[in-house]
mmCIF file of C-alpha atoms in Angstrom:
data_model
loop_
_atom_site.group_PDB
_atom_site.id
_atom_site.type_symbol
_atom_site.label_atom_id
_atom_site.label_comp_id
_atom_site.label_asym_id
_atom_site.label_seq_id
_atom_site.Cartn_x
_atom_site.Cartn_y
_atom_site.Cartn_z
ATOM 1 C CA UNK A 1 -60.667 -67.467 -48.812
ATOM 2 C CA UNK A 2 -60.573 -69.948 -51.690
ATOM 3 C CA UNK A 3 -64.253 -69.366 -52.450
ATOM 4 C CA UNK A 4 -63.723 -65.602 -52.425
ATOM 5 C CA UNK A 5 -60.669 -65.863 -54.701
ATOM 6 C CA UNK A 6 -58.374 -64.416 -52.051
ATOM 7 C CA UNK A 7 -56.054 -67.421 -51.868
ATOM 8 C CA UNK A 8 -54.805 -70.279 -54.034
ATOM 9 C CA UNK A 9 -53.473 -73.729 -53.223
ATOM 10 C CA UNK A 10 -49.807 -74.197 -54.116
ATOM 11 C CA UNK A 11 -48.789 -77.782 -53.361
ATOM 12 C CA UNK A 12 -49.699 -78.310 -49.717
ATOM 13 C CA UNK A 13 -49.756 -74.582 -48.904
ATOM 14 C CA UNK A 14 -52.541 -72.049 -48.878
ATOM 15 C CA UNK A 15 -51.139 -68.868 -50.447
ATOM 16 C CA UNK A 16 -52.827 -65.574 -49.637
ATOM 17 C CA UNK A 17 -52.953 -63.031 -52.486
ATOM 18 C CA UNK A 18 -52.484 -59.545 -50.979
ATOM 19 C CA UNK A 19 -53.426 -57.721 -54.172
ATOM 20 C CA UNK A 20 -56.843 -59.397 -54.051
ATOM 21 C CA UNK A 21 -57.283 -59.034 -50.291
ATOM 22 C CA UNK A 22 -56.771 -55.286 -50.715
ATOM 23 C CA UNK A 23 -59.702 -55.229 -53.138
ATOM 24 C CA UNK A 24 -62.178 -56.460 -50.498
ATOM 25 C CA UNK A 25 -64.484 -53.519 -49.964
ATOM 26 C CA UNK A 26 -65.694 -54.568 -46.517
ATOM 27 C CA UNK A 27 -62.270 -54.071 -44.934
ATOM 28 C CA UNK A 28 -62.100 -50.336 -45.644
ATOM 29 C CA UNK A 29 -65.349 -48.921 -47.032
ATOM 30 C CA UNK A 30 -68.056 -47.847 -44.620
ATOM 31 C CA UNK A 31 -70.838 -48.659 -47.110
ATOM 32 C CA UNK A 32 -69.219 -51.810 -48.471
ATOM 33 C CA UNK A 33 -72.509 -53.606 -49.143
ATOM 34 C CA UNK A 34 -73.630 -51.033 -51.705
ATOM 35 C CA UNK A 35 -73.428 -52.719 -55.128
ATOM 36 C CA UNK A 36 -72.068 -50.937 -58.199
ATOM 37 C CA UNK A 37 -74.661 -48.702 -59.849
ATOM 38 C CA UNK A 38 -76.417 -50.483 -62.747
ATOM 39 C CA UNK A 39 -75.264 -48.874 -65.960
ATOM 40 C CA UNK A 40 -77.528 -46.399 -67.700
ATOM 41 C CA UNK A 41 -76.008 -43.773 -69.954
ATOM 42 C CA UNK A 42 -77.288 -40.210 -69.736
ATOM 43 C CA UNK A 43 -76.295 -36.830 -71.167
ATOM 44 C CA UNK A 44 -74.999 -33.933 -69.091
ATOM 45 C CA UNK A 45 -73.860 -30.742 -70.766
ATOM 46 C CA UNK A 46 -73.379 -32.546 -74.059
ATOM 47 C CA UNK A 47 -71.329 -35.329 -72.450
ATOM 48 C CA UNK A 48 -72.545 -38.944 -72.515
ATOM 49 C CA UNK A 49 -71.693 -40.831 -69.342
ATOM 50 C CA UNK A 50 -73.078 -43.466 -66.941
ATOM 51 C CA UNK A 51 -75.635 -42.258 -64.418
ATOM 52 C CA UNK A 52 -73.763 -41.743 -61.152
ATOM 53 C CA UNK A 53 -74.866 -43.002 -57.722
ATOM 54 C CA UNK A 54 -76.205 -40.712 -55.042
ATOM 55 C CA UNK A 55 -73.485 -39.129 -52.981
ATOM 56 C CA UNK A 56 -72.660 -40.748 -49.640
ATOM 57 C CA UNK A 57 -72.688 -38.875 -46.345
ATOM 58 C CA UNK A 58 -70.293 -39.035 -43.426
ATOM 59 C CA UNK A 59 -67.215 -41.261 -43.355
ATOM 60 C CA UNK A 60 -66.590 -43.317 -46.488
ATOM 61 C CA UNK A 61 -63.178 -44.964 -45.887
ATOM 62 C CA UNK A 62 -60.733 -45.730 -43.072
ATOM 63 C CA UNK A 63 -57.382 -47.523 -42.981
ATOM 64 C CA UNK A 64 -54.725 -48.147 -40.351
ATOM 65 C CA UNK A 65 -51.305 -46.856 -41.420
ATOM 66 C CA UNK A 66 -48.633 -49.079 -39.823
ATOM 67 C CA UNK A 67 -45.651 -46.741 -40.255
ATOM 68 C CA UNK A 68 -47.551 -43.874 -38.583
ATOM 69 C CA UNK A 69 -49.430 -46.033 -36.048
ATOM 70 C CA UNK A 70 -52.442 -43.929 -37.025
ATOM 71 C CA UNK A 71 -55.786 -44.294 -38.791
ATOM 72 C CA UNK A 72 -56.457 -42.232 -41.879
ATOM 73 C CA UNK A 73 -60.042 -41.634 -42.902
ATOM 74 C CA UNK A 74 -62.018 -39.709 -45.482
ATOM 75 C CA UNK A 75 -65.456 -38.239 -44.895
ATOM 76 C CA UNK A 76 -67.748 -36.246 -47.130
ATOM 77 C CA UNK A 77 -67.343 -32.523 -46.538
ATOM 78 C CA UNK A 78 -70.227 -30.845 -44.720
ATOM 79 C CA UNK A 79 -71.080 -27.233 -45.462
ATOM 80 C CA UNK A 80 -71.831 -26.364 -41.847
ATOM 81 C CA UNK A 81 -69.004 -28.270 -40.186
ATOM 82 C CA UNK A 82 -66.188 -27.845 -42.692
ATOM 83 C CA UNK A 83 -66.619 -24.445 -44.317
ATOM 84 C CA UNK A 84 -64.265 -22.811 -41.809
ATOM 85 C CA UNK A 85 -61.559 -25.368 -42.623
ATOM 86 C CA UNK A 86 -61.877 -24.865 -46.373
ATOM 87 C CA UNK A 87 -61.875 -21.088 -45.912
ATOM 88 C CA UNK A 88 -58.677 -21.147 -43.842
ATOM 89 C CA UNK A 89 -56.899 -23.605 -46.106
ATOM 90 C CA UNK A 90 -57.786 -21.819 -49.350
ATOM 91 C CA UNK A 91 -56.362 -18.591 -47.917
ATOM 92 C CA UNK A 92 -53.032 -20.228 -47.087
ATOM 93 C CA UNK A 93 -50.485 -18.654 -49.496
ATOM 94 C CA UNK A 94 -48.957 -22.093 -50.230
ATOM 95 C CA UNK A 95 -52.361 -23.400 -51.288
ATOM 96 C CA UNK A 96 -53.437 -20.251 -53.133
ATOM 97 C CA UNK A 97 -50.281 -20.363 -55.264
ATOM 98 C CA UNK A 98 -51.732 -23.388 -57.094
ATOM 99 C CA UNK A 99 -55.486 -23.211 -56.432
ATOM 100 C CA UNK A 100 -56.004 -19.456 -56.859
ATOM 101 C CA UNK A 101 -59.193 -19.617 -54.771
ATOM 102 C CA UNK A 102 -58.386 -17.255 -51.901
ATOM 103 C CA UNK A 103 -61.312 -15.110 -50.807
ATOM 104 C CA UNK A 104 -63.900 -14.372 -48.187
ATOM 105 C CA UNK A 105 -66.138 -16.840 -46.392
ATOM 106 C CA UNK A 106 -69.068 -16.320 -48.752
ATOM 107 C CA UNK A 107 -66.922 -17.138 -51.771
ATOM 108 C CA UNK A 108 -65.950 -20.442 -50.189
ATOM 109 C CA UNK A 109 -69.523 -21.155 -49.083
ATOM 110 C CA UNK A 110 -70.614 -20.816 -52.714
ATOM 111 C CA UNK A 111 -67.626 -22.865 -53.880
ATOM 112 C CA UNK A 112 -68.307 -25.808 -51.576
ATOM 113 C CA UNK A 113 -72.067 -25.629 -52.173
ATOM 114 C CA UNK A 114 -71.435 -25.917 -55.910
ATOM 115 C CA UNK A 115 -69.181 -28.955 -55.485
ATOM 116 C CA UNK A 116 -71.691 -30.659 -53.175
ATOM 117 C CA UNK A 117 -74.479 -30.095 -55.703
ATOM 118 C CA UNK A 118 -72.454 -31.400 -58.670
ATOM 119 C CA UNK A 119 -73.247 -35.113 -59.308
ATOM 120 C CA UNK A 120 -69.785 -35.826 -60.733
ATOM 121 C CA UNK A 121 -67.816 -34.333 -57.814
ATOM 122 C CA UNK A 122 -67.344 -35.628 -54.263
ATOM 123 C CA UNK A 123 -65.633 -33.308 -51.743
ATOM 124 C CA UNK A 124 -63.831 -35.140 -48.946
ATOM 125 C CA UNK A 125 -62.087 -34.130 -45.737
ATOM 126 C CA UNK A 126 -59.055 -36.252 -44.851
ATOM 127 C CA UNK A 127 -58.266 -36.922 -41.189
ATOM 128 C CA UNK A 128 -55.428 -38.549 -39.271
ATOM 129 C CA UNK A 129 -57.164 -39.779 -36.152
ATOM 130 C CA UNK A 130 -59.542 -36.958 -35.234
ATOM 131 C CA UNK A 131 -57.429 -34.227 -36.847
ATOM 132 C CA UNK A 132 -58.544 -32.894 -40.274
ATOM 133 C CA UNK A 133 -55.535 -32.231 -42.469
ATOM 134 C CA UNK A 134 -56.724 -31.843 -46.058
ATOM 135 C CA UNK A 135 -59.472 -31.324 -48.590
ATOM 136 C CA UNK A 136 -59.917 -33.614 -51.603
ATOM 137 C CA UNK A 137 -62.175 -33.444 -54.645
ATOM 138 C CA UNK A 138 -62.848 -36.804 -56.271
ATOM 139 C CA UNK A 139 -64.481 -36.622 -59.687
ATOM 140 C CA UNK A 140 -65.694 -38.756 -62.568
ATOM 141 C CA UNK A 141 -63.386 -37.883 -65.458
ATOM 142 C CA UNK A 142 -65.947 -38.378 -68.247
ATOM 143 C CA UNK A 143 -67.931 -35.327 -67.083
ATOM 144 C CA UNK A 144 -64.914 -33.279 -65.993
ATOM 145 C CA UNK A 145 -62.905 -30.575 -67.712
ATOM 146 C CA UNK A 146 -60.105 -33.112 -68.231
ATOM 147 C CA UNK A 147 -62.172 -35.326 -70.570
ATOM 148 C CA UNK A 148 -61.446 -33.474 -73.847
ATOM 149 C CA UNK A 149 -57.708 -33.904 -73.325
ATOM 150 C CA UNK A 150 -57.571 -37.711 -73.395
ATOM 151 C CA UNK A 151 -59.727 -40.752 -74.240
ATOM 152 C CA UNK A 152 -61.695 -40.869 -70.980
ATOM 153 C CA UNK A 153 -63.375 -44.155 -70.032
ATOM 154 C CA UNK A 154 -66.789 -44.272 -68.387
ATOM 155 C CA UNK A 155 -65.434 -45.065 -64.908
ATOM 156 C CA UNK A 156 -62.123 -43.187 -64.879
ATOM 157 C CA UNK A 157 -61.774 -41.023 -61.808
ATOM 158 C CA UNK A 158 -59.608 -38.056 -60.918
ATOM 159 C CA UNK A 159 -58.811 -35.912 -57.915
ATOM 160 C CA UNK A 160 -57.636 -32.573 -56.578
ATOM 161 C CA UNK A 161 -55.928 -32.025 -53.238
ATOM 162 C CA UNK A 162 -55.317 -29.342 -50.607
ATOM 163 C CA UNK A 163 -53.073 -30.277 -47.687
ATOM 164 C CA UNK A 164 -54.051 -27.506 -45.345
ATOM 165 C CA UNK A 165 -52.131 -28.321 -42.170
ATOM 166 C CA UNK A 166 -48.365 -27.820 -42.150
ATOM 167 C CA UNK A 167 -47.920 -30.592 -39.579
ATOM 168 C CA UNK A 168 -49.110 -33.139 -42.132
ATOM 169 C CA UNK A 169 -46.912 -32.144 -45.035
ATOM 170 C CA UNK A 170 -43.954 -34.254 -46.064
ATOM 171 C CA UNK A 171 -43.239 -37.667 -47.520
ATOM 172 C CA UNK A 172 -44.215 -39.817 -44.527
ATOM 173 C CA UNK A 173 -47.750 -38.406 -44.664
ATOM 174 C CA UNK A 174 -47.999 -38.327 -48.446
ATOM 175 C CA UNK A 175 -47.099 -42.034 -48.445
ATOM 176 C CA UNK A 176 -50.205 -42.555 -46.283
ATOM 177 C CA UNK A 177 -52.899 -40.286 -47.728
ATOM 178 C CA UNK A 178 -52.041 -40.574 -51.422
ATOM 179 C CA UNK A 179 -52.281 -44.393 -51.773
ATOM 180 C CA UNK A 180 -55.232 -44.424 -49.366
ATOM 181 C CA UNK A 181 -57.154 -41.984 -51.550
ATOM 182 C CA UNK A 182 -56.319 -44.057 -54.644
ATOM 183 C CA UNK A 183 -57.393 -47.192 -52.765
ATOM 184 C CA UNK A 184 -60.740 -45.594 -51.946
ATOM 185 C CA UNK A 185 -61.388 -44.626 -55.573
ATOM 186 C CA UNK A 186 -60.563 -48.097 -56.882
ATOM 187 C CA UNK A 187 -62.739 -49.768 -54.227
ATOM 188 C CA UNK A 188 -65.694 -47.415 -54.630
ATOM 189 C CA UNK A 189 -66.514 -48.887 -58.056
ATOM 190 C CA UNK A 190 -64.855 -52.081 -59.304
ATOM 191 C CA UNK A 191 -65.207 -50.792 -62.877
ATOM 192 C CA UNK A 192 -62.703 -47.986 -62.251
ATOM 193 C CA UNK A 193 -59.524 -49.084 -63.991
ATOM 194 C CA UNK A 194 -57.685 -45.761 -64.206
ATOM 195 C CA UNK A 195 -57.175 -42.727 -62.012
ATOM 196 C CA UNK A 196 -56.085 -39.501 -63.670
ATOM 197 C CA UNK A 197 -54.824 -36.153 -62.505
ATOM 198 C CA UNK A 198 -53.895 -32.794 -63.973
ATOM 199 C CA UNK A 199 -51.387 -31.096 -61.649
ATOM 200 C CA UNK A 200 -49.773 -27.876 -62.764
ATOM 201 C CA UNK A 201 -46.825 -28.668 -65.015
ATOM 202 C CA UNK A 202 -44.736 -26.292 -62.894
ATOM 203 C CA UNK A 203 -45.534 -28.135 -59.639
ATOM 204 C CA UNK A 204 -42.371 -30.245 -59.726
ATOM 205 C CA UNK A 205 -42.677 -31.527 -56.130
ATOM 206 C CA UNK A 206 -46.177 -32.879 -56.681
ATOM 207 C CA UNK A 207 -45.109 -34.528 -59.936
ATOM 208 C CA UNK A 208 -42.216 -36.252 -58.138
ATOM 209 C CA UNK A 209 -44.583 -37.482 -55.449
ATOM 210 C CA UNK A 210 -46.959 -38.859 -58.068
ATOM 211 C CA UNK A 211 -44.180 -40.679 -59.903
ATOM 212 C CA UNK A 212 -43.058 -42.289 -56.639
ATOM 213 C CA UNK A 213 -46.663 -43.400 -56.114
ATOM 214 C CA UNK A 214 -46.989 -45.174 -59.454
ATOM 215 C CA UNK A 215 -48.437 -42.470 -61.681
ATOM 216 C CA UNK A 216 -47.185 -42.218 -65.253
ATOM 217 C CA UNK A 217 -46.725 -38.806 -66.864
ATOM 218 C CA UNK A 218 -48.466 -38.922 -70.252
ATOM 219 C CA UNK A 219 -48.241 -35.394 -71.641
ATOM 220 C CA UNK A 220 -48.451 -31.677 -70.965
ATOM 221 C CA UNK A 221 -51.465 -29.723 -72.151
ATOM 222 C CA UNK A 222 -53.095 -26.325 -71.731
ATOM 223 C CA UNK A 223 -56.211 -25.592 -69.716
ATOM 224 C CA UNK A 224 -57.537 -22.032 -70.055
ATOM 225 C CA UNK A 225 -56.190 -21.289 -66.557
ATOM 226 C CA UNK A 226 -52.956 -23.300 -66.414
ATOM 227 C CA UNK A 227 -50.483 -25.559 -68.197
ATOM 228 C CA UNK A 228 -51.049 -29.032 -66.793
ATOM 229 C CA UNK A 229 -49.481 -32.485 -66.877
ATOM 230 C CA UNK A 230 -51.754 -35.458 -67.500
ATOM 231 C CA UNK A 231 -50.869 -38.281 -65.092
ATOM 232 C CA UNK A 232 -52.452 -41.722 -64.832
ATOM 233 C CA UNK A 233 -52.419 -44.673 -62.419
ATOM 234 C CA UNK A 234 -53.674 -48.094 -63.544
ATOM 235 C CA UNK A 235 -55.674 -50.337 -61.240
ATOM 236 C CA UNK A 236 -53.506 -53.273 -62.309
ATOM 237 C CA UNK A 237 -50.347 -51.458 -61.312
ATOM 238 C CA UNK A 238 -51.686 -50.170 -57.999
ATOM 239 C CA UNK A 239 -52.724 -53.605 -56.768
ATOM 240 C CA UNK A 240 -50.207 -55.702 -58.687
ATOM 241 C CA UNK A 241 -47.233 -53.657 -57.476
ATOM 242 C CA UNK A 242 -48.769 -53.273 -53.978
ATOM 243 C CA UNK A 243 -48.546 -49.503 -54.088
ATOM 244 C CA UNK A 244 -50.758 -49.118 -51.040
ATOM 245 C CA UNK A 245 -47.480 -49.524 -49.122
ATOM 246 C CA UNK A 246 -44.810 -47.592 -51.023
ATOM 247 C CA UNK A 247 -41.240 -48.779 -50.552
ATOM 248 C CA UNK A 248 -40.245 -45.326 -49.296
ATOM 249 C CA UNK A 249 -42.807 -45.471 -46.488
ATOM 250 C CA UNK A 250 -40.711 -47.707 -44.254
ATOM 251 C CA UNK A 251 -40.626 -51.390 -43.321
ATOM 252 C CA UNK A 252 -43.570 -53.458 -44.455
ATOM 253 C CA UNK A 253 -45.782 -54.851 -41.698
ATOM 254 C CA UNK A 254 -45.537 -58.578 -41.056
ATOM 255 C CA UNK A 255 -49.302 -59.087 -41.054
#
């Protein structure tokens, strides 16, 4: 642990540093041995950005959630296996109110196919145990529509979310999937220092959840399709303040 920088000697004691332990990729990432992509800048649609790695397949992350006694995992969405889930979730009135993507199966087949083919986007299905509960889009901010609205760094990442199953709504589940998704994005590339989001400015509940999870509200701005709030979470705050286990989630585990 000393050699890996995970502990320090304080007097006669060996002191474990949780914020560094949580940055060990091999504890949570399925492909933990994959090194960060060597940096080579390229141009895409007039935007200069680092060349991105090939997309993974299957499960990418798993973590045991003590206060739920359950494992949360994220896997890459599969067009054949997950289209029916996306179709049902996008047609949920609660989801459509903010996503505005309701439609027939072919519309959602084209939608997911486009996301899978886009090098800067990674569509994920979140599961508690074996039960899928939500759809997530993880993106590189430099190539995304959000980039013109702030000074995007090369390895900033952002995300979109659909919680499709009513049984998994509510704070006790948000306190599991939200920090776990942030944890995955920070672990996936050690150069990612900031995670951004652009929820609808009118989505007050989501903004409250983000504030409780360590996100700072920076400003409101206008996309062509909505008025949004720019939010940001720093790597230093996530690990330094141990936000993988929010205080509202319940008692901290002893080990």
